[in-house]
Coordinates of N, CA and C in Angstrom, one line a residue:
X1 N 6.3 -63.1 44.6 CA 5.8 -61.9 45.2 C 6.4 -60.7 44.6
X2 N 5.5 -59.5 44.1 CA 5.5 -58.8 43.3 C 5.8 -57.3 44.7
X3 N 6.9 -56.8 45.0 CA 6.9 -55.5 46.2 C 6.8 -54.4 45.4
X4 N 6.1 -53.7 45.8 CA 5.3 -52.1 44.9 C 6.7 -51.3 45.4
X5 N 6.7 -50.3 44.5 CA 7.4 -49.1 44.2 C 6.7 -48.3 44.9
X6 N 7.4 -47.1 45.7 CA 6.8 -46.1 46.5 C 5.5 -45.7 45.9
X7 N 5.7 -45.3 44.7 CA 4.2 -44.9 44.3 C 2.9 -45.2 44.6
X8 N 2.8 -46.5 44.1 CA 2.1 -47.6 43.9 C 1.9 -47.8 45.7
X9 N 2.5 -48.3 46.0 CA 2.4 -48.5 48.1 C 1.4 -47.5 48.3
X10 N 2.6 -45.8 48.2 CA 1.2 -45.1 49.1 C 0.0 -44.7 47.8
X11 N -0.6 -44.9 47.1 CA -1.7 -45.0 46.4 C -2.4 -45.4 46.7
X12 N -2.2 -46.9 47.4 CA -2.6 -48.2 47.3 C -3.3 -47.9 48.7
X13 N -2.4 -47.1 49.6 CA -3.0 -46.9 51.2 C -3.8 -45.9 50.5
X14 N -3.7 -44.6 49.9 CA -4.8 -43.6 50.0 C -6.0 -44.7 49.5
X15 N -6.1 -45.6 48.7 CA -7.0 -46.2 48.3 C -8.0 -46.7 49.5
X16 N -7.0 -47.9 50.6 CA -7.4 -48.3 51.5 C -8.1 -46.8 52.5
X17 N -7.2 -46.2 52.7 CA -7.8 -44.7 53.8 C -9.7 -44.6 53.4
X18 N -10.1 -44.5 52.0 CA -10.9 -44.1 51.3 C -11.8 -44.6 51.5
X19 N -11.6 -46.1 52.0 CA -12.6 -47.2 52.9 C -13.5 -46.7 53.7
X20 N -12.4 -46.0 54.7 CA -13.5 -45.3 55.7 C -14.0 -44.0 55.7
X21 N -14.6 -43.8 54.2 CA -15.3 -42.1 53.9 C -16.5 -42.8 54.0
X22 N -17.5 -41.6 54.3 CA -19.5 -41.6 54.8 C -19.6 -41.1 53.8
X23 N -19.0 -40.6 52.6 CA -19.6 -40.0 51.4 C -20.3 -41.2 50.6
X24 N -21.7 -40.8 50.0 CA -22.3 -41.3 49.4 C -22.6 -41.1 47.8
X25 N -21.1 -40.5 47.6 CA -21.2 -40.1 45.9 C -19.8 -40.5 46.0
X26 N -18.5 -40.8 46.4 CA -17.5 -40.9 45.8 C -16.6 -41.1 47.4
X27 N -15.7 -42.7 47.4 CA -15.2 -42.5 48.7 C -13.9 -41.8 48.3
X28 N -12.8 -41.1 48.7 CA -11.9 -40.4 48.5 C -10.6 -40.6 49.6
X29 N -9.6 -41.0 49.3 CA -8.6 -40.7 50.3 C -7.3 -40.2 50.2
X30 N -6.5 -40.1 50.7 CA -5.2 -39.2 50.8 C -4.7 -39.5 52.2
X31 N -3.2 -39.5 51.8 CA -2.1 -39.4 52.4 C -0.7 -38.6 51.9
X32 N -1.0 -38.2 53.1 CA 0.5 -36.8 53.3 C 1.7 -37.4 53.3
X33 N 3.2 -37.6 52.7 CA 4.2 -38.0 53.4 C 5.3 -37.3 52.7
X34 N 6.3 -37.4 53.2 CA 7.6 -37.0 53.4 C 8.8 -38.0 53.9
X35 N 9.6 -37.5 52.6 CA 11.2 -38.6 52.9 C 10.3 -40.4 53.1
X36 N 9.4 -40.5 52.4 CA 8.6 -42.1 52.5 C 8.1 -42.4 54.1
X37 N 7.7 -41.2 54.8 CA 7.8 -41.7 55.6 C 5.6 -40.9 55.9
X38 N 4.8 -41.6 56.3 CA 3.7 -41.2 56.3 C 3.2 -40.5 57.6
X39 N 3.0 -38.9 56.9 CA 2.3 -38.2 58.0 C 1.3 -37.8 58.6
X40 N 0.3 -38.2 57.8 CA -1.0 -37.9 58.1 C -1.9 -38.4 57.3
X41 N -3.2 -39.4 57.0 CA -3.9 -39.5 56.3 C -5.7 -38.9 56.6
X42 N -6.4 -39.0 55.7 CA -7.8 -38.7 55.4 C -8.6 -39.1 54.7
X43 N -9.9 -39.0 55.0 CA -11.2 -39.5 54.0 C -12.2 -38.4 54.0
X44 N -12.9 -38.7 52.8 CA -14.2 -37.9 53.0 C -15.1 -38.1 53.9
X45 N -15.9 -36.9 54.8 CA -16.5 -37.3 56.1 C -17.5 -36.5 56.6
X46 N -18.1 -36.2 56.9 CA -18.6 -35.6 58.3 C -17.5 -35.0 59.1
X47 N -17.7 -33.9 59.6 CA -16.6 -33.8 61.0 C -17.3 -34.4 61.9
X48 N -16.6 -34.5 62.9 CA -16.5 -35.0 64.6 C -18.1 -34.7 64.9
X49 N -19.0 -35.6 65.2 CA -19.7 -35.0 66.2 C -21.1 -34.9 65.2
X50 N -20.7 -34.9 63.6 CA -22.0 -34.2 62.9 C -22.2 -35.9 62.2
X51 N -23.9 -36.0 62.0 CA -24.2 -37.2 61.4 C -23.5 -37.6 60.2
X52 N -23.3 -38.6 59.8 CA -22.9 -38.7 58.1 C -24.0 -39.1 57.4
X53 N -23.5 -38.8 56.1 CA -24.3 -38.6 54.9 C -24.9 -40.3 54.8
X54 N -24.2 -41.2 55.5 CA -24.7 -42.6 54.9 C -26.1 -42.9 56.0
X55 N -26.0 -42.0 57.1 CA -26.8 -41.7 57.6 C -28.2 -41.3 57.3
X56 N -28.1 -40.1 57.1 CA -28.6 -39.0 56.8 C -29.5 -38.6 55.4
X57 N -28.7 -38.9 54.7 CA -28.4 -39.2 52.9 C -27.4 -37.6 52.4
X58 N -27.6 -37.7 51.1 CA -26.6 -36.7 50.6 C -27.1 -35.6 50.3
X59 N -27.4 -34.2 50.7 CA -27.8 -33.4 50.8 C -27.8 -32.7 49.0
X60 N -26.3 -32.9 48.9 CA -26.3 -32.6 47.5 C -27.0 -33.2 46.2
X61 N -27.0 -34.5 46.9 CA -28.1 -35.5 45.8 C -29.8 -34.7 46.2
X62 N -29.9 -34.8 47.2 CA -31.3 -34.3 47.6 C -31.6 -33.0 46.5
X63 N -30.5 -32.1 46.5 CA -30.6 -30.2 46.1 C -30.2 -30.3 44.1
X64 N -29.9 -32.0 44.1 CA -29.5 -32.0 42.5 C -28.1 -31.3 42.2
X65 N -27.0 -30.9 43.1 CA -26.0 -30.3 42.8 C -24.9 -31.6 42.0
X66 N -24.6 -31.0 40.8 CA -23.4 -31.6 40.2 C -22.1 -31.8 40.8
X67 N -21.3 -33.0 40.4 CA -20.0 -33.0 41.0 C -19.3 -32.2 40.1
X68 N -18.4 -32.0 41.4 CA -17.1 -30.6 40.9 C -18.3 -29.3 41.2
X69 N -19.4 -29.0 41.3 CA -20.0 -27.3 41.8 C -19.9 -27.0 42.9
X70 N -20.1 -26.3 43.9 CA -21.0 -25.8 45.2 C -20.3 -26.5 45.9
X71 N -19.1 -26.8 46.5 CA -18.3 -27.8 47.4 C -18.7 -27.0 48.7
X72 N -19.4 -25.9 48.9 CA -19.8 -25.3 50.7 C -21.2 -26.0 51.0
X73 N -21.8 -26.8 50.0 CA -23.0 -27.4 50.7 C -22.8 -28.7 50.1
X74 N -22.3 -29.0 51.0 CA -21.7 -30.5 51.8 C -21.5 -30.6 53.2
X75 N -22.1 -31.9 53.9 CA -21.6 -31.7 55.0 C -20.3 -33.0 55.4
X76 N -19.2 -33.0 54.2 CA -18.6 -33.8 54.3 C -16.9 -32.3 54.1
X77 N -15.8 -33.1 54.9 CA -14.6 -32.6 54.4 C -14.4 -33.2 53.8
X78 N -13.3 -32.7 52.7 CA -12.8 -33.7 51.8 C -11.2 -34.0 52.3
X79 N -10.9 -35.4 51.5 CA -9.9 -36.1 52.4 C -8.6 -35.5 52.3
X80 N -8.3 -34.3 51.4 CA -7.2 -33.8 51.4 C -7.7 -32.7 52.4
X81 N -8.3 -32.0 52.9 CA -8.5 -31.1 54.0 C -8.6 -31.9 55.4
X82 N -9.0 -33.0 55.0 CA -9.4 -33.9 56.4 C -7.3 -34.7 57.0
X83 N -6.7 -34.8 56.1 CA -5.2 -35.2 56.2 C -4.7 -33.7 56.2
X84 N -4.8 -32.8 56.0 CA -4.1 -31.5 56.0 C -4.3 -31.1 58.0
X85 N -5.4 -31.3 57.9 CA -6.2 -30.9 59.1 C -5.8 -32.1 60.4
X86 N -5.4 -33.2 60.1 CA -5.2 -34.3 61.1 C -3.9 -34.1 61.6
X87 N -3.3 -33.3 60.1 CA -1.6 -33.2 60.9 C -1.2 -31.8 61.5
X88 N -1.8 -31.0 61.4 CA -1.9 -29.9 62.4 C -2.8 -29.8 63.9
X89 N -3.7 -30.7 63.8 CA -4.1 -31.2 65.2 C -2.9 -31.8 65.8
X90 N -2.4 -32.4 65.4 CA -1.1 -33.3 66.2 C 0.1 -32.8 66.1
X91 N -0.1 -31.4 65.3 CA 1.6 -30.4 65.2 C 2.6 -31.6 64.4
X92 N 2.1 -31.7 63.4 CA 2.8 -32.5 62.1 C 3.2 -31.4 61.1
X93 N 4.2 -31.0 60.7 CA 4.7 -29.7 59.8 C 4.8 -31.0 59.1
X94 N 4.1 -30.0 57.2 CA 4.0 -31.1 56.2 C 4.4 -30.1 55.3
X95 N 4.9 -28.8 55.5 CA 5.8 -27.9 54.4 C 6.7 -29.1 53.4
X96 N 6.8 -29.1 52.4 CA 7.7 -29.7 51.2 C 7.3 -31.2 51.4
X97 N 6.2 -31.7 51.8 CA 5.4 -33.0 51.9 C 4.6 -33.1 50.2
X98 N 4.9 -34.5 49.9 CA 3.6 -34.6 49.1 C 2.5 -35.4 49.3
X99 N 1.7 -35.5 48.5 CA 0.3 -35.8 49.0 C 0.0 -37.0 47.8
X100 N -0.8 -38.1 48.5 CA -0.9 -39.3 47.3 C -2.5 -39.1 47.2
X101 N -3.6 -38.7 46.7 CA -5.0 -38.4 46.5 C -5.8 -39.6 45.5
X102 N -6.6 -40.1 45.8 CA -7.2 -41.1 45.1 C -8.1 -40.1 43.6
X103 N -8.7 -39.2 44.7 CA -9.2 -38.1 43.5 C -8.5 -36.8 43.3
X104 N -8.2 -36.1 42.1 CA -7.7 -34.7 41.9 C -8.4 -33.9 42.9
X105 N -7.2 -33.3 43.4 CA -8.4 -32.5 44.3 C -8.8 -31.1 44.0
X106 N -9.9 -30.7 44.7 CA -11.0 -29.4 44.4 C -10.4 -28.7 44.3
X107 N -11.2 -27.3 44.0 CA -10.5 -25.9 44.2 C -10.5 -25.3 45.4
X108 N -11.2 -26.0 46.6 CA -10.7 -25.8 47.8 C -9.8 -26.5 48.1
X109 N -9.4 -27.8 48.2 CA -8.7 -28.4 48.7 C -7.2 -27.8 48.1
X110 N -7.1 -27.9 46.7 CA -6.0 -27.1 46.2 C -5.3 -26.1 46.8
X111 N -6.4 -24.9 47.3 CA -6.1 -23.6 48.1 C -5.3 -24.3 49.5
X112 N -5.8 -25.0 49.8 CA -5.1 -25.4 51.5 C -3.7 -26.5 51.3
X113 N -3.7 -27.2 49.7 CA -2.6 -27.7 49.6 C -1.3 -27.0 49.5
X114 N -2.1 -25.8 48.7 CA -1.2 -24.7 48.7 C -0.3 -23.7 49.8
X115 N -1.1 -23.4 50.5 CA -1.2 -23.0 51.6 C -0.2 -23.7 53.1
X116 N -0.2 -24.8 52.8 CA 0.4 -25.7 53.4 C 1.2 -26.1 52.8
X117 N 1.5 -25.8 51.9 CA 3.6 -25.5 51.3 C 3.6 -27.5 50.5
X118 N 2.8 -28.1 50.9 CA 3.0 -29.2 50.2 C 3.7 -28.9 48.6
X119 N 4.1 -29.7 48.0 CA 5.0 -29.4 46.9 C 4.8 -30.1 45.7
X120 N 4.1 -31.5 45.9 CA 3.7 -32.2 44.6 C 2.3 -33.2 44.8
X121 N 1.9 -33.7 44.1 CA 0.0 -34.3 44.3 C 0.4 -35.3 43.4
X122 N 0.3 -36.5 43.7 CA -0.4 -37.7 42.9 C -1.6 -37.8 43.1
X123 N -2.2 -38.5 42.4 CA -3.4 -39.0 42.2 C -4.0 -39.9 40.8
X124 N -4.9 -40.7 40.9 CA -5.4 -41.2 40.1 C -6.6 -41.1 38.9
X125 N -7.7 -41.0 39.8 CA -8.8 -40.1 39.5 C -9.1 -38.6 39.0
X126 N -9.3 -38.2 37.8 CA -10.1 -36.9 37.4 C -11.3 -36.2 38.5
X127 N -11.4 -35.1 38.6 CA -12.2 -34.2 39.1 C -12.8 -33.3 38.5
X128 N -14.2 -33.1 38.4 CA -14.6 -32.1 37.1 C -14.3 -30.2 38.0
X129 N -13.4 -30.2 38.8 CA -13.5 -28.6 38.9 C -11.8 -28.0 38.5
X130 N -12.4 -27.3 37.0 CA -11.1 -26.9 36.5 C -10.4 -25.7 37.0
X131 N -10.9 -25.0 38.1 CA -10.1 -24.3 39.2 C -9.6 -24.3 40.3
X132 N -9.7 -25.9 40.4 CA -8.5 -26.6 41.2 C -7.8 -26.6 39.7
X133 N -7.4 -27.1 38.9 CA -6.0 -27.3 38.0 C -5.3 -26.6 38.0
X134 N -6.1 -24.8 37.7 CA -5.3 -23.3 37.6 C -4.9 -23.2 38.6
X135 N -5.6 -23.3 39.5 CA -4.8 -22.9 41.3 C -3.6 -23.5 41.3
X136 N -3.3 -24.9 41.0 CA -2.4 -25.7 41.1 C -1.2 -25.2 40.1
X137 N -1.8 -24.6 39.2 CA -0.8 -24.9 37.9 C -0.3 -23.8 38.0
X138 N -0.3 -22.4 38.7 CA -0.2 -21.1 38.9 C 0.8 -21.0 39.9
X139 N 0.6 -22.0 41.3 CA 1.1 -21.8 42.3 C 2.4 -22.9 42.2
X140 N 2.4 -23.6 40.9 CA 3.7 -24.4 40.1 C 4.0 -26.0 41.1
X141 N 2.5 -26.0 41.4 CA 2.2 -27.1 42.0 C 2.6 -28.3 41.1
X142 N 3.5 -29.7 41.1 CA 3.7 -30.9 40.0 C 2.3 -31.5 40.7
X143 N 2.1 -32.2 39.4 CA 1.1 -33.0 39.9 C 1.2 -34.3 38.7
X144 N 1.2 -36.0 39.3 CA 1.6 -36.4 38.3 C 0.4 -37.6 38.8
X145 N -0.2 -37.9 37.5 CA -1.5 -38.8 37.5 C -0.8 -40.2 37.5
X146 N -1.3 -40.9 38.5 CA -0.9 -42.2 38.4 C -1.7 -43.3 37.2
X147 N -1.4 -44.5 37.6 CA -2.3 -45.9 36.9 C -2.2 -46.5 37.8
X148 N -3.1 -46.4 38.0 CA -3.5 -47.8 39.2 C -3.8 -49.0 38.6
X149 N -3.6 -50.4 38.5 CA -4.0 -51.3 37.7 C -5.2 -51.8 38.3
X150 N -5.2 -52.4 39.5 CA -6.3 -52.8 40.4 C -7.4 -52.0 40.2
X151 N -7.6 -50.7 40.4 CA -8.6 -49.9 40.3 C -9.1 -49.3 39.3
X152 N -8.1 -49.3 37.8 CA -8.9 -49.0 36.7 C -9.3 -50.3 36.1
X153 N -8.9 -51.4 36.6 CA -9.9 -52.7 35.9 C -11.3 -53.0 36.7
X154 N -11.1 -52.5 38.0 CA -12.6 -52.5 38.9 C -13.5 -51.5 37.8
X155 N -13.5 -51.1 37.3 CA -14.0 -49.8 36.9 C -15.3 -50.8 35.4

């Protein structure tokens, strides 16, 4: 039996988290933690209360919008806003927290990573909006791309 390295563990949960996204273009997940210890996780979704896209279908697919453009017409959060946002519903301070993201995240998401004092981003996956990178790379955000083995051989 082979025991994962911190990395690798929480990757492996944002992977698992990503399970339960309604997005119909890309499931996505994240987890927040600090000192190894996990504070908050997220998927891409619907909020509370509004139908999901697996429902509904994808509004974006419907209107022909590319990934990485127009992230305000969606009716999904994304899972680094949706983990940002779970731990402030429950008064989880995640200042100097890092974040483990299945996908690089947006140029919104970025802004609220920032904003929220987090301090470094794993992730695995590329994202085509190169104003999340600048945002990131300006506000001296680390960000360090993993390898997943499991999931770039699914590929």
């Amino acid at each position: 039996m082979s025991r994962p390295g911190w990395d690798e563990y929480f990757i492996e949960l944002a992977y698992f988290v990503a399970r339960r996204s309604t997005c119909t273009r890309r499931q996505v997940g994240a987890v927040i933690v600090k000192d190894k210890h996990i504070l908050a996780t997220g998927y891409n979704g619907a909020p509370k209360g509004i139908a999901h896209c697996l429902d509904t279908g994808c509004l974006r697919d419907k209107l022909g919008i590319p990934s990485g453009t127009r992230h305000e017409i969606c009716m999904a959060s994304h899972a680094e806003q949706n983990a940002i946002i779970q731990a402030a519903y429950h008064g989880i301070a995640i200042k100097d927290a890092v974040i483990y993201c299945t996908t690089h995240p947006c140029s919104i998401c970025a802004k609220m990573i920032i904003n929220a004092g987090i301090k470094k981003i794993y992730y695995v996956e590329g994202y085509p909006d190169e104003l999340g990178k600048k945002l990131l790379d300006e506000a001296g955000i680390e960000r360090v791309k993993l390898t997943n083995p499991e999931r770039v051989n699914e590929k």
